[in-house]
Amino acid sequence: NAGVTQTPKFRVLKTGQSMTLLCAQDMNHEYMYWYRQDPGMGLRLIHYSVGEGTTAKGEVPDGYNVSRLKKQNFLLGLESAAPSQTSVYFCASRRRSRGLAGVSTSYEQYFGPGTRLTVT
Amino acid sequence: GENVEQHPSTLSVQEGDSAVIKCTYSDSASNYFPWYKQELGKRPQLIIDIRSNVGEKKDQRIAVTLNKTAKHFSLHITETQPEDSAVYFCAAIDPLNSGYALNFGKGTSLLVTP
């Protein structure tokens, strides 16, 4: 199993350009997440998905769009890149696990290797 | 939403000493608290986690303690080694929102000097 993979690993964009970051997982996980990591800020949630065809906003969604057309893929799009979007982007996934009374029994997230994006 | 505070932001210890990193959280409904280690240029790696129904958990030289009443949890690393040098992040799950996404602290840069 490859686990969680991200494409590309590095990218430099000019302000106003667009691009799509691809996250893929081969673990049949239901949940997928996009985080960004900036120096001194920890990781912050951009968007997330609880299943194929569903997406929702996280803490810092402005300037990003996402799609989850296939269960194994979660795409993050930047329509018009800005220097403030210079960051390292991490994708993560987790499985849905239900125990008694519908309580989730597994919260562990598996992270991809990251995409380093620079917007000039 | 959940707010996670982490201290200290930097920590330097001598090899063999212990290191302690502390985190507080704001949402009393949070019930899962993982710790991640991140080496330079790498992805965060889960090193230990604890659920809200447990007060302490150990894994060799690493332990985590949780005080639900005070809403704080701590990472303890004993007999530190140079390879423990990395950035450590605490996190808490928001069980009611964001699809069980993680809310991270801002990280602690640990340096273990030989």
Short mmCIF file of C-alpha atoms in Angstrom, two decimals:
data_model
loop_
_atom_site.label_atom_id
_atom_site.label_comp_id
_atom_site.label_asym_id
_atom_site.label_seq_id
_atom_site.Cartn_x
_atom_site.Cartn_y
_atom_site.Cartn_z
CA ASN A 1 0.00 0.00 0.00
CA ALA A 2 1.22 3.47 -0.86
CA GLY A 3 -0.87 5.03 1.93
CA VAL A 4 -1.52 8.72 1.28
CA THR A 5 0.26 10.33 -1.66
CA GLN A 6 0.30 13.93 -2.84
CA THR A 7 1.06 15.44 -6.23
CA PRO A 8 3.07 17.58 -6.88
CA LYS A 9 5.79 17.71 -4.19
CA PHE A 10 6.87 21.24 -5.07
CA ARG A 11 5.39 24.04 -7.15
CA VAL A 12 6.09 27.70 -7.79
CA LEU A 13 3.22 29.84 -9.05
CA LYS A 14 2.91 33.44 -10.06
CA THR A 15 0.18 35.54 -8.47
CA GLY A 16 -3.12 34.96 -10.25
CA GLN A 17 -2.25 31.52 -11.64
CA SER A 18 -4.34 28.50 -10.83
CA MET A 19 -3.43 24.96 -9.91
CA THR A 20 -4.81 21.77 -8.41
CA LEU A 21 -3.19 19.66 -5.71
CA LEU A 22 -4.04 15.99 -5.78
CA CYS A 23 -4.31 13.75 -2.74
CA ALA A 24 -4.81 10.02 -3.19
CA GLN A 25 -5.23 7.25 -0.63
CA ASP A 26 -5.46 3.52 -1.16
CA MET A 27 -6.76 2.59 2.29
CA ASN A 28 -10.47 2.94 1.46
CA HIS A 29 -10.80 5.74 4.01
CA GLU A 30 -14.02 7.69 4.23
CA TYR A 31 -12.67 10.91 5.67
CA MET A 32 -10.14 13.15 3.96
CA TYR A 33 -8.68 16.50 4.99
CA TRP A 34 -6.57 19.33 3.62
CA TYR A 35 -4.38 21.26 6.04
CA ARG A 36 -1.91 24.04 5.50
CA GLN A 37 1.20 24.54 7.61
CA ASP A 38 2.85 27.91 8.04
CA PRO A 39 5.87 28.71 10.23
CA GLY A 40 4.85 29.10 13.88
CA MET A 41 1.21 28.34 13.11
CA GLY A 42 0.87 24.60 13.34
CA LEU A 43 -1.49 22.92 10.88
CA ARG A 44 -4.82 24.51 10.04
CA LEU A 45 -7.79 22.84 8.39
CA ILE A 46 -8.75 24.19 4.95
CA HIS A 47 -11.49 21.79 3.81
CA TYR A 48 -12.57 18.29 4.61
CA SER A 49 -14.73 15.51 3.24
CA VAL A 50 -16.68 12.84 5.10
CA GLY A 51 -17.30 10.74 2.01
CA GLU A 52 -17.39 10.60 -1.76
CA GLY A 53 -19.28 13.55 -3.21
CA THR A 54 -19.31 15.58 0.01
CA THR A 55 -17.06 18.44 1.09
CA ALA A 56 -17.16 21.10 3.79
CA LYS A 57 -15.22 24.19 4.88
CA GLY A 58 -12.67 24.15 7.63
CA GLU A 59 -10.97 26.95 9.54
CA VAL A 60 -9.26 28.71 6.60
CA PRO A 61 -11.21 27.95 3.38
CA ASP A 62 -10.98 31.31 1.60
CA GLY A 63 -9.27 31.15 -1.78
CA TYR A 64 -9.55 27.35 -2.05
CA ASN A 65 -12.03 24.92 -3.54
CA VAL A 66 -12.15 21.15 -3.24
CA SER A 67 -13.75 18.17 -4.89
CA ARG A 68 -14.18 14.51 -3.92
CA LEU A 69 -15.55 12.84 -7.04
CA LYS A 70 -13.89 9.53 -6.19
CA LYS A 71 -13.51 8.08 -2.74
CA GLN A 72 -9.76 7.70 -3.05
CA ASN A 73 -9.04 11.23 -4.32
CA PHE A 74 -9.39 14.64 -2.72
CA LEU A 75 -8.46 17.63 -4.88
CA LEU A 76 -7.54 21.08 -3.62
CA GLY A 77 -7.82 23.93 -6.12
CA LEU A 78 -6.44 27.45 -6.10
CA GLU A 79 -8.30 29.51 -8.69
CA SER A 80 -6.20 32.66 -8.40
CA ALA A 81 -3.09 32.13 -6.31
CA ALA A 82 -1.95 34.83 -3.88
CA PRO A 83 1.36 35.18 -2.00
CA SER A 84 -0.56 34.52 1.25
CA GLN A 85 -1.13 30.98 -0.02
CA THR A 86 2.58 30.21 0.10
CA SER A 87 2.63 27.28 2.48
CA VAL A 88 3.14 23.57 2.89
CA TYR A 89 -0.06 21.65 2.21
CA PHE A 90 -0.76 18.31 3.86
CA CYS A 91 -3.51 15.92 3.03
CA ALA A 92 -4.72 13.35 5.55
CA SER A 93 -7.25 10.57 5.66
CA ARG A 94 -8.93 8.38 8.27
CA ARG A 95 -11.34 5.52 8.24
CA ARG A 96 -14.84 5.63 9.55
CA SER A 97 -15.12 3.21 12.41
CA ARG A 98 -18.28 2.76 14.37
CA GLY A 99 -18.53 0.91 17.63
CA LEU A 100 -21.53 0.54 19.90
CA ALA A 101 -24.17 3.24 19.68
CA GLY A 102 -22.49 4.74 16.62
CA VAL A 103 -19.53 6.12 18.53
CA SER A 104 -16.41 6.45 16.41
CA THR A 105 -13.69 4.17 17.66
CA SER A 106 -10.79 5.26 15.48
CA TYR A 107 -9.59 8.81 15.10
CA GLU A 108 -6.08 8.30 13.77
CA GLN A 109 -5.26 10.34 10.69
CA TYR A 110 -2.68 9.32 8.12
CA PHE A 111 -0.77 12.16 6.49
CA GLY A 112 0.63 12.52 3.01
CA PRO A 113 4.21 13.75 2.40
CA GLY A 114 3.12 17.34 1.73
CA THR A 115 3.26 19.82 -1.16
CA ARG A 116 5.45 22.88 -0.83
CA LEU A 117 3.84 25.75 -2.73
CA THR A 118 5.42 29.12 -3.31
CA VAL A 119 3.43 31.98 -4.85
CA THR A 120 5.51 34.90 -6.12
CA GLY B 1 -14.42 25.80 17.72
CA GLU B 2 -11.65 24.08 19.61
CA ASN B 3 -8.60 26.13 20.62
CA VAL B 4 -5.37 24.32 21.50
CA GLU B 5 -2.53 26.15 23.24
CA GLN B 6 0.94 24.59 23.41
CA HIS B 7 3.96 25.49 25.55
CA PRO B 8 6.84 26.00 25.35
CA SER B 9 7.48 26.98 21.74
CA THR B 10 11.14 25.92 22.05
CA LEU B 11 12.80 23.51 24.43
CA SER B 12 16.46 22.60 24.73
CA VAL B 13 17.60 19.70 26.91
CA GLN B 14 20.75 17.71 27.46
CA GLU B 15 20.86 14.15 26.20
CA GLY B 16 19.51 11.83 28.87
CA ASP B 17 17.32 14.47 30.50
CA SER B 18 13.52 14.50 30.37
CA ALA B 19 11.41 16.82 28.26
CA VAL B 20 7.85 17.90 28.99
CA ILE B 21 5.52 19.70 26.59
CA LYS B 22 2.14 20.95 27.76
CA CYS B 23 -1.11 21.68 25.95
CA THR B 24 -4.48 23.03 26.96
CA TYR B 25 -7.75 22.79 25.07
CA SER B 26 -10.97 24.74 25.27
CA ASP B 27 -13.78 22.37 24.25
CA SER B 28 -14.80 20.02 27.03
CA ALA B 29 -16.38 17.73 24.41
CA SER B 30 -12.95 16.90 22.91
CA ASN B 31 -12.19 13.24 23.48
CA TYR B 32 -9.04 12.37 21.54
CA PHE B 33 -5.58 13.89 21.97
CA PRO B 34 -2.74 12.81 19.67
CA TRP B 35 0.87 13.94 19.64
CA TYR B 36 2.80 14.25 16.40
CA LYS B 37 6.52 14.45 15.74
CA GLN B 38 7.65 16.29 12.63
CA GLU B 39 11.19 16.25 11.35
CA LEU B 40 12.38 18.94 8.98
CA GLY B 41 10.76 18.58 5.56
CA LYS B 42 8.75 15.52 6.58
CA ARG B 43 5.13 14.78 7.31
CA PRO B 44 3.77 14.73 10.88
CA GLN B 45 4.09 11.28 12.42
CA LEU B 46 1.80 10.09 15.20
CA ILE B 47 3.88 9.07 18.21
CA ILE B 48 1.25 8.57 20.90
CA ASP B 49 -2.39 9.40 21.53
CA ILE B 50 -4.82 9.26 24.42
CA ARG B 51 -8.58 9.16 24.72
CA SER B 52 -10.61 11.03 27.25
CA ASN B 53 -11.48 7.92 29.25
CA VAL B 54 -7.81 7.34 30.12
CA GLY B 55 -5.57 9.43 32.38
CA GLU B 56 -2.16 8.24 31.25
CA LYS B 57 -0.59 6.19 28.50
CA LYS B 58 3.01 5.05 28.04
CA ASP B 59 5.00 3.72 25.15
CA GLN B 60 8.63 3.04 26.05
CA ARG B 61 10.26 6.45 26.66
CA ILE B 62 7.15 8.43 25.76
CA ALA B 63 4.12 9.07 27.95
CA VAL B 64 1.07 11.28 27.75
CA THR B 65 -1.06 12.42 30.66
CA LEU B 66 -4.54 13.92 30.50
CA ASN B 67 -6.39 16.01 33.04
CA LYS B 68 -9.96 16.37 31.77
CA THR B 69 -11.05 18.59 34.61
CA ALA B 70 -8.33 21.14 33.94
CA LYS B 71 -8.48 20.51 30.17
CA HIS B 72 -4.79 19.98 29.73
CA PHE B 73 -2.55 17.17 28.54
CA SER B 74 1.19 16.72 28.46
CA LEU B 75 3.86 14.81 26.58
CA HIS B 76 6.74 13.38 28.59
CA ILE B 77 9.90 12.10 26.93
CA THR B 78 12.41 10.42 29.22
CA GLU B 79 16.08 9.63 28.55
CA THR B 80 16.10 11.96 25.58
CA GLN B 81 18.35 11.22 22.62
CA PRO B 82 19.59 13.50 19.80
CA GLU B 83 17.22 11.76 17.40
CA ASP B 84 14.32 13.06 19.50
CA SER B 85 15.14 16.53 18.16
CA ALA B 86 12.14 17.63 16.07
CA VAL B 87 9.01 19.75 16.23
CA TYR B 88 6.24 18.22 18.33
CA PHE B 89 2.58 19.08 17.89
CA CYS B 90 -0.32 18.35 20.18
CA ALA B 91 -3.85 18.20 18.82
CA ALA B 92 -7.41 17.68 19.91
CA ILE B 93 -10.38 16.32 18.06
CA ASP B 94 -13.50 18.41 17.70
CA PRO B 95 -16.06 15.60 17.96
CA LEU B 96 -19.03 17.75 17.02
CA ASN B 97 -17.74 19.60 13.99
CA SER B 98 -15.34 19.42 11.04
CA GLY B 99 -15.61 15.70 10.48
CA TYR B 100 -13.39 14.85 13.43
CA ALA B 101 -10.62 17.08 12.08
CA LEU B 102 -7.61 17.80 14.27
CA ASN B 103 -7.04 21.17 15.93
CA PHE B 104 -3.31 21.58 16.35
CA GLY B 105 -1.19 23.51 18.77
CA LYS B 106 1.50 25.72 17.26
CA GLY B 107 4.28 23.28 17.95
CA THR B 108 7.33 22.90 20.20
CA SER B 109 10.78 22.77 18.69
CA LEU B 110 12.76 20.30 20.81
CA LEU B 111 16.54 20.27 20.64
CA VAL B 112 18.47 17.50 22.39
CA THR B 113 22.14 18.30 22.67
CA PRO B 114 24.72 15.53 23.15
#
